[in-house]
mmCIF file of C-alpha atoms and ligand atoms in Angstrom:
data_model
loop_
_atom_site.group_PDB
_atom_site.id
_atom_site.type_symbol
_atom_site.label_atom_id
_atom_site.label_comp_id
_atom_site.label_asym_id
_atom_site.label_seq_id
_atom_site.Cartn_x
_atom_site.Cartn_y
_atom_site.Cartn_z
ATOM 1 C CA UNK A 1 -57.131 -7.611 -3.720
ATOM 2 C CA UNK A 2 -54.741 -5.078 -2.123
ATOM 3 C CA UNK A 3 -56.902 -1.927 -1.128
ATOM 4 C CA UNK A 4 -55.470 1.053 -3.576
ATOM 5 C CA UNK A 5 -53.351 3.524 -1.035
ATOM 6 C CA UNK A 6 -54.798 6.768 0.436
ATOM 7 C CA UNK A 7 -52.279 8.699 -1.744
ATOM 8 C CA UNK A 8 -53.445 7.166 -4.946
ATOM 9 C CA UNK A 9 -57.140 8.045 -4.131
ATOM 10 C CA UNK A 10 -55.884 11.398 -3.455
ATOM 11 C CA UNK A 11 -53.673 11.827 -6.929
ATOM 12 C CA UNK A 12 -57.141 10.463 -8.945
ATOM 13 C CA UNK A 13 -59.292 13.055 -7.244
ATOM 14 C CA UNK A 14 -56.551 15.752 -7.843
ATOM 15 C CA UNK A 15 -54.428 14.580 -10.888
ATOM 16 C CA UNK A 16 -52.470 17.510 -10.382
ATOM 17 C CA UNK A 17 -51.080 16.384 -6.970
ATOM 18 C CA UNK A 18 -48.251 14.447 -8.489
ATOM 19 C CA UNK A 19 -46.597 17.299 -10.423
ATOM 20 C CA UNK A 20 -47.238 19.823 -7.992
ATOM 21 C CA UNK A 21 -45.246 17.811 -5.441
ATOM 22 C CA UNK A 22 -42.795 16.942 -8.012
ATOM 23 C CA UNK A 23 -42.123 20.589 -8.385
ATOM 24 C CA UNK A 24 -42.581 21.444 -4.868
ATOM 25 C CA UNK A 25 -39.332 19.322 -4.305
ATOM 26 C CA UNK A 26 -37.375 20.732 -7.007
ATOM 27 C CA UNK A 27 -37.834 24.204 -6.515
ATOM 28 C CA UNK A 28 -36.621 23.331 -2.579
ATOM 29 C CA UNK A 29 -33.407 21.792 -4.114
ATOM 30 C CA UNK A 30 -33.083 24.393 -6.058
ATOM 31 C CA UNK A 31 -33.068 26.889 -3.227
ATOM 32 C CA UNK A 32 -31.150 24.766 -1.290
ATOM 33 C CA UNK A 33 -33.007 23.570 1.024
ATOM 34 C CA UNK A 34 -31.713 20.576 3.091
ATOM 35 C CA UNK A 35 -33.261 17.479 2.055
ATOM 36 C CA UNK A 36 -31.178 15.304 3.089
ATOM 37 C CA UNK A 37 -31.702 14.617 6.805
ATOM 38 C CA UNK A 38 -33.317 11.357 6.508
ATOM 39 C CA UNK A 39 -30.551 9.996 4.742
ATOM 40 C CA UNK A 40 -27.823 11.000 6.698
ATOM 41 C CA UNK A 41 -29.495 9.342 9.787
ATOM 42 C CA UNK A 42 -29.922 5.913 7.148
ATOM 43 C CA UNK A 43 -26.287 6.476 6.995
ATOM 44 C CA UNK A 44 -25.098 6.263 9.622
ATOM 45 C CA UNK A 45 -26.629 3.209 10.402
ATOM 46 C CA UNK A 46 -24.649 1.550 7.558
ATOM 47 C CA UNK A 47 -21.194 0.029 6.797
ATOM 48 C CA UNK A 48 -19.956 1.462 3.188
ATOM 49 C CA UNK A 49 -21.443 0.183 0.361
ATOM 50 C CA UNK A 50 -24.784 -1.292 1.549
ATOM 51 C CA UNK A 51 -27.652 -2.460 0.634
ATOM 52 C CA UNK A 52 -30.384 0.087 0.628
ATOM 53 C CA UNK A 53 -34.396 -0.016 -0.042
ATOM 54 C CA UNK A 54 -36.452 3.417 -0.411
ATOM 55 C CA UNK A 55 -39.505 2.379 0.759
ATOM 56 C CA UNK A 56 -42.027 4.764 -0.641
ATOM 57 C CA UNK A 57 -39.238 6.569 -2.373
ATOM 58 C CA UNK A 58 -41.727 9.447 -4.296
ATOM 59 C CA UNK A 59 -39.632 11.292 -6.453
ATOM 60 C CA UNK A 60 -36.356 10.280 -5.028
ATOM 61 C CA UNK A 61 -34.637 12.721 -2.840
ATOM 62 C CA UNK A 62 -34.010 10.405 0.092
ATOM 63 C CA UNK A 63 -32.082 7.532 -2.118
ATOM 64 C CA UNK A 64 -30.503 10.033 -3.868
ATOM 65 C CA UNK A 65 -28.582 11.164 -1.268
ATOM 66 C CA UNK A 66 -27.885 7.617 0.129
ATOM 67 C CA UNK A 67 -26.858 6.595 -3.474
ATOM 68 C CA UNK A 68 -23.950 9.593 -3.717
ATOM 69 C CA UNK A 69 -22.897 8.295 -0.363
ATOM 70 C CA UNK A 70 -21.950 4.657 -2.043
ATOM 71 C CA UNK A 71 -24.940 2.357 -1.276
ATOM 72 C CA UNK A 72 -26.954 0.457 -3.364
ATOM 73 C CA UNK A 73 -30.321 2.134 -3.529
ATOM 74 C CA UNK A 74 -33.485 0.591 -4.716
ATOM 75 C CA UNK A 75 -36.630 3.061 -4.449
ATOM 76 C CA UNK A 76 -40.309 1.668 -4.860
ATOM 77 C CA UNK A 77 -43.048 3.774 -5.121
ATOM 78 C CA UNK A 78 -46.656 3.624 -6.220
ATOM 79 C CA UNK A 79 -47.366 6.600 -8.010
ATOM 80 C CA UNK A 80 -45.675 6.451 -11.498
ATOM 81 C CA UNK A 81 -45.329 10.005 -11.936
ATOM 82 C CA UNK A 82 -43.449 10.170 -8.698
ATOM 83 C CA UNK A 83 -40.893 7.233 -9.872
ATOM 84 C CA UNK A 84 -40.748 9.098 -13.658
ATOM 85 C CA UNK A 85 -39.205 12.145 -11.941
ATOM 86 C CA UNK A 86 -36.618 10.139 -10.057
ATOM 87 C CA UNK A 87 -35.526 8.349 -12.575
ATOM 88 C CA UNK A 88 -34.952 11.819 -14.299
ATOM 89 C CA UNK A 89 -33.712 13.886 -11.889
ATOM 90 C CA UNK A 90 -31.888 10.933 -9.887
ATOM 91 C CA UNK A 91 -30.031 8.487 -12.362
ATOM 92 C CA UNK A 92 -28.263 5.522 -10.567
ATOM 93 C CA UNK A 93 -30.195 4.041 -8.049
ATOM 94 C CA UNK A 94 -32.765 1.645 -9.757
ATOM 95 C CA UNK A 95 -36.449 3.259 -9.141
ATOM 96 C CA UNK A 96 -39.576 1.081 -9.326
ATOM 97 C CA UNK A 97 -43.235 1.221 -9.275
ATOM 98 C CA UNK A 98 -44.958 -0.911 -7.241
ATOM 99 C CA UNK A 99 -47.760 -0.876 -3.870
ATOM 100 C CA UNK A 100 -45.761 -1.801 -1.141
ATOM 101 C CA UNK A 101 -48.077 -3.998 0.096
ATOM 102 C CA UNK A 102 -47.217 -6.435 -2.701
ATOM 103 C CA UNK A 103 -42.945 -5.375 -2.303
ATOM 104 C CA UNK A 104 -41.561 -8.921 -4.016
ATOM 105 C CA UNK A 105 -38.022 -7.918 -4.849
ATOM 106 C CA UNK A 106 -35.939 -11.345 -4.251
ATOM 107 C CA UNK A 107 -33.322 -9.831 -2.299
ATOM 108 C CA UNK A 108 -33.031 -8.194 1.155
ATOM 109 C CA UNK A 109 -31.355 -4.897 2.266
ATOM 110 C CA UNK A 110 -28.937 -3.841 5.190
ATOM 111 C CA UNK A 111 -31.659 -0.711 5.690
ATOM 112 C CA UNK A 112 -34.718 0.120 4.907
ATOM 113 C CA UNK A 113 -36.067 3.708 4.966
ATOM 114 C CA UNK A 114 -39.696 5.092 4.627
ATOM 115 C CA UNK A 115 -39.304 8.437 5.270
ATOM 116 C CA UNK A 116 -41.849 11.402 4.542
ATOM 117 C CA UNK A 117 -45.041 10.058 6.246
ATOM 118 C CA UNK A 118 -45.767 7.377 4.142
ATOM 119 C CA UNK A 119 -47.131 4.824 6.375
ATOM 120 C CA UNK A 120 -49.811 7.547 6.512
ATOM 121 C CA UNK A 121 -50.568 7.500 3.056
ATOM 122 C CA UNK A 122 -51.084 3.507 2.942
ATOM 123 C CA UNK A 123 -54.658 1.917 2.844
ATOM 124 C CA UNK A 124 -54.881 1.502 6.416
ATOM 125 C CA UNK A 125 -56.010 -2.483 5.740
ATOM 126 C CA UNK A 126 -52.172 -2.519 4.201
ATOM 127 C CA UNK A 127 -50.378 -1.350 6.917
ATOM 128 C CA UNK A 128 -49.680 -4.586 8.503
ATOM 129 C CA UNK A 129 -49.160 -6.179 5.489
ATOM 130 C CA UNK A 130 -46.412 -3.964 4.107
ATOM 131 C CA UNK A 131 -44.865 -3.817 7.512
ATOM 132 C CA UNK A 132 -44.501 -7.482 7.007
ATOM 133 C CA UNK A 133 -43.269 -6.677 3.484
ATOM 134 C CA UNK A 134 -40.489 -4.108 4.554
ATOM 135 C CA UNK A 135 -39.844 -7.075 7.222
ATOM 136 C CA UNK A 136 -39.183 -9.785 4.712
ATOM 137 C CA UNK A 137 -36.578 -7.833 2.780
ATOM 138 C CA UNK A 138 -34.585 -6.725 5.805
ATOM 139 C CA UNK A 139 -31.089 -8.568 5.971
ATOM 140 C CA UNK A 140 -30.286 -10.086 9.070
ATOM 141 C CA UNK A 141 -28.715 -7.669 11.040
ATOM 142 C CA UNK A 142 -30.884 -5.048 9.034
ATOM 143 C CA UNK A 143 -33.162 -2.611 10.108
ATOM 144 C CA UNK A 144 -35.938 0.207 9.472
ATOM 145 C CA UNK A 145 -35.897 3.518 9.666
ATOM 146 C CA UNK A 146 -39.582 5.093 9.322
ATOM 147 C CA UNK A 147 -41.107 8.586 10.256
ATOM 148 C CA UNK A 148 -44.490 10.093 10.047
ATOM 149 C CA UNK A 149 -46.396 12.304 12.363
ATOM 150 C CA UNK A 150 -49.026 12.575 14.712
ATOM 151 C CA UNK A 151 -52.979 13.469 13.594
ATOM 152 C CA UNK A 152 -52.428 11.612 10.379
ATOM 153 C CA UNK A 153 -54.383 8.181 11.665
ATOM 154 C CA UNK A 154 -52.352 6.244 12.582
ATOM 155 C CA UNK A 155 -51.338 6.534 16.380
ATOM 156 C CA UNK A 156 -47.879 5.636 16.894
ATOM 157 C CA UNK A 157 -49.177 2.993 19.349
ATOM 158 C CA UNK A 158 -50.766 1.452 16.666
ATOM 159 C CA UNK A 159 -48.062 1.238 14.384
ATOM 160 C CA UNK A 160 -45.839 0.078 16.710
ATOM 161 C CA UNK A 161 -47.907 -2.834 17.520
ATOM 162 C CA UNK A 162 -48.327 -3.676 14.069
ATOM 163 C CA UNK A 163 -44.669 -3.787 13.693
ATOM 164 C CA UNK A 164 -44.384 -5.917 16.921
ATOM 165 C CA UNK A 165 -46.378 -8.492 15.565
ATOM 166 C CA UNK A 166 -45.430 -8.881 11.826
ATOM 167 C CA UNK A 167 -41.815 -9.695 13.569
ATOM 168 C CA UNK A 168 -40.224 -6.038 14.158
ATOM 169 C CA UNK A 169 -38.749 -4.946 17.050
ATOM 170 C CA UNK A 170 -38.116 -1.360 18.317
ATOM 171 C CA UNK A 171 -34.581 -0.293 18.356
ATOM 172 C CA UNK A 172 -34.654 3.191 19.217
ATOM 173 C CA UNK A 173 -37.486 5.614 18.942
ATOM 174 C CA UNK A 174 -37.110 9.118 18.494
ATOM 175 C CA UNK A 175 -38.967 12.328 17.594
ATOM 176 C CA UNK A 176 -36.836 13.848 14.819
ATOM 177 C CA UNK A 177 -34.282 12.182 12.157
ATOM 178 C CA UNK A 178 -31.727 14.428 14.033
ATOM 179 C CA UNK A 179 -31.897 12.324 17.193
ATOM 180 C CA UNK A 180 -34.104 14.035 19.349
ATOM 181 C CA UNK A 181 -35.598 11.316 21.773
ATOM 182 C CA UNK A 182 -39.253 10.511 21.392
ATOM 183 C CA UNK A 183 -41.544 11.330 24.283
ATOM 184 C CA UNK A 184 -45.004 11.236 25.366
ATOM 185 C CA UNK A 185 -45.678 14.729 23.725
ATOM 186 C CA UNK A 186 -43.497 14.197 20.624
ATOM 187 C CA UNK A 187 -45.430 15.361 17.669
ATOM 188 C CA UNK A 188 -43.491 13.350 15.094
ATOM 189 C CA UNK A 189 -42.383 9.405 15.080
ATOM 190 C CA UNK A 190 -38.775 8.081 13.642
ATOM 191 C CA UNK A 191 -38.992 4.890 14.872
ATOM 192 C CA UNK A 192 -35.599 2.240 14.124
ATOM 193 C CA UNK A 193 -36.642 -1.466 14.060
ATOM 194 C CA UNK A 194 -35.293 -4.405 13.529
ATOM 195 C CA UNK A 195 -35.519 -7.956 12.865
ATOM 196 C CA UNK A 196 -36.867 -9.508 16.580
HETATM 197 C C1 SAM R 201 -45.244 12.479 1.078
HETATM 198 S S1 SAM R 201 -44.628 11.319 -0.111
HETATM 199 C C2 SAM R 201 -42.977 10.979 0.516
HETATM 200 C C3 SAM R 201 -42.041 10.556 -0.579
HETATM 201 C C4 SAM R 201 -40.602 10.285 -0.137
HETATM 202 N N1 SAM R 201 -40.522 9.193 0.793
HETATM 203 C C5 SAM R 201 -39.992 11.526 0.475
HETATM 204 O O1 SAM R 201 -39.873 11.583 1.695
HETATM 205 O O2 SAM R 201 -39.629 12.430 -0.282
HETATM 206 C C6 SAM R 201 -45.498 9.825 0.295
HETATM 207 C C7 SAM R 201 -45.197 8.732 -0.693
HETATM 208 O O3 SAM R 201 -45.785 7.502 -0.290
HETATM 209 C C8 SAM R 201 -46.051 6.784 -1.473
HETATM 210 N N2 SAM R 201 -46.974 5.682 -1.194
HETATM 211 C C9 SAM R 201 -48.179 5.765 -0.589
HETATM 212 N N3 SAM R 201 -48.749 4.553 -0.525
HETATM 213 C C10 SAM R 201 -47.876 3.681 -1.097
HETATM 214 C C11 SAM R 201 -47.896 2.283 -1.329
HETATM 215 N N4 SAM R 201 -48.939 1.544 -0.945
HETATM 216 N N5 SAM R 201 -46.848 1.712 -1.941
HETATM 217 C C12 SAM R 201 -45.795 2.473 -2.351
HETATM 218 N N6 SAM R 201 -45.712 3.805 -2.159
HETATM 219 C C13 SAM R 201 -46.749 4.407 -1.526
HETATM 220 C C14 SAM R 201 -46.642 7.854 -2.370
HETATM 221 O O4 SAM R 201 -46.721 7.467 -3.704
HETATM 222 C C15 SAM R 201 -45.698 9.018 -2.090
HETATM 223 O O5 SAM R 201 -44.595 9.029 -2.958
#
């Protein structure tokens, strides 16, 4: 049975946790705040009109953005109350609930993004298996865009060799979705795989 992810034990202890970030997100749109930064990197990766999967998508604002850029966005997330306030507040791309360490969608995607730390918010006994996930729905020629930071428990070495040996291979690593490179003291992880 697939262990129940470290955000979902969080939103049970705190059942608040889901609104509250709900709202968090659209009082920062609502300032306008630039959330979009994740997507335009995914974007640029992409010919016009691609195939896109949110991986992790929480309430939205990353397949939003790719979605009013022309792509075909599918988000999947876990937490329902995450995926209720994308569908409202995000009409278009088609949202879904489900763990991504069970991700059985029948189709592949040009790029796959998984932005916001949420490899750090997986059971860590799924990580391998939804990095093999994410890699079975990657389009030949596809790849992976995913970011999370440092002190969160899973050291970038780690994931990286987890992603080596479900079939991923690095790309390009950097430290920020605006292309700084990565280094040795680089606090945060945007790591771009693909298929090896
Ligand atoms: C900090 S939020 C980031 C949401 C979104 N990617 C963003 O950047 O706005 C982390 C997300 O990871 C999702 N998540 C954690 N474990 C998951 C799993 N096993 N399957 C699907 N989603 C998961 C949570 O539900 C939550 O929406």
């Amino acid at each position: 049975m697939t262990e129940r992810s470290a955000w979902v034990r969080m939103t049970e202890q705190d059942p608040g946790h889901s609104t509250a970030y709900v709202e968090r997100f659209r009082r920062l749109a609502a300032e306008g705040f630039d959330l979009g930064g994740e997507a335009r990197l995914v974007d640029a990766l992409l010919p016009r009109g691609a195939r896109v999967l949110d991986a992790g998508c929480g309430p939205g604002r990353v397949g939003a953005v790719l979605h009013a850029a022309g792509h075909r966005v599918v988000g999947v997330d876990v937490d329902p109350v995450l995926v209720a306030a994308a569908e409202a507040d995000h009409p278009g791309p088609r949202w879904l609930v489900g763990d991504l360490a069970e991700l059985d969608l029948g189709e592949s995607f040009d790029a796959i993004v998984c932005a916001g730390n949420v490899m750090t918010f997986l059971a860590a006994s799924t990580r391998g298996t939804v990095l093999a996930r994410l890699r079975a729905h990657v389009a030949d020629g596809g790849r992976a865009a995913i970011g999370f930071g440092a002190g969160r428990g899973y050291p970038f070495d780690e994931f990286l060799d987890d992603a080596r040996a479900v079939g991923w291979a690095p790309d390009l690593l950097l430290s920020t979705w605006d292309l700084r490179p990565f280094t040795d003291r680089s606090d945060f992880l945007v790591a771009l795989l693909r298929p090896a």
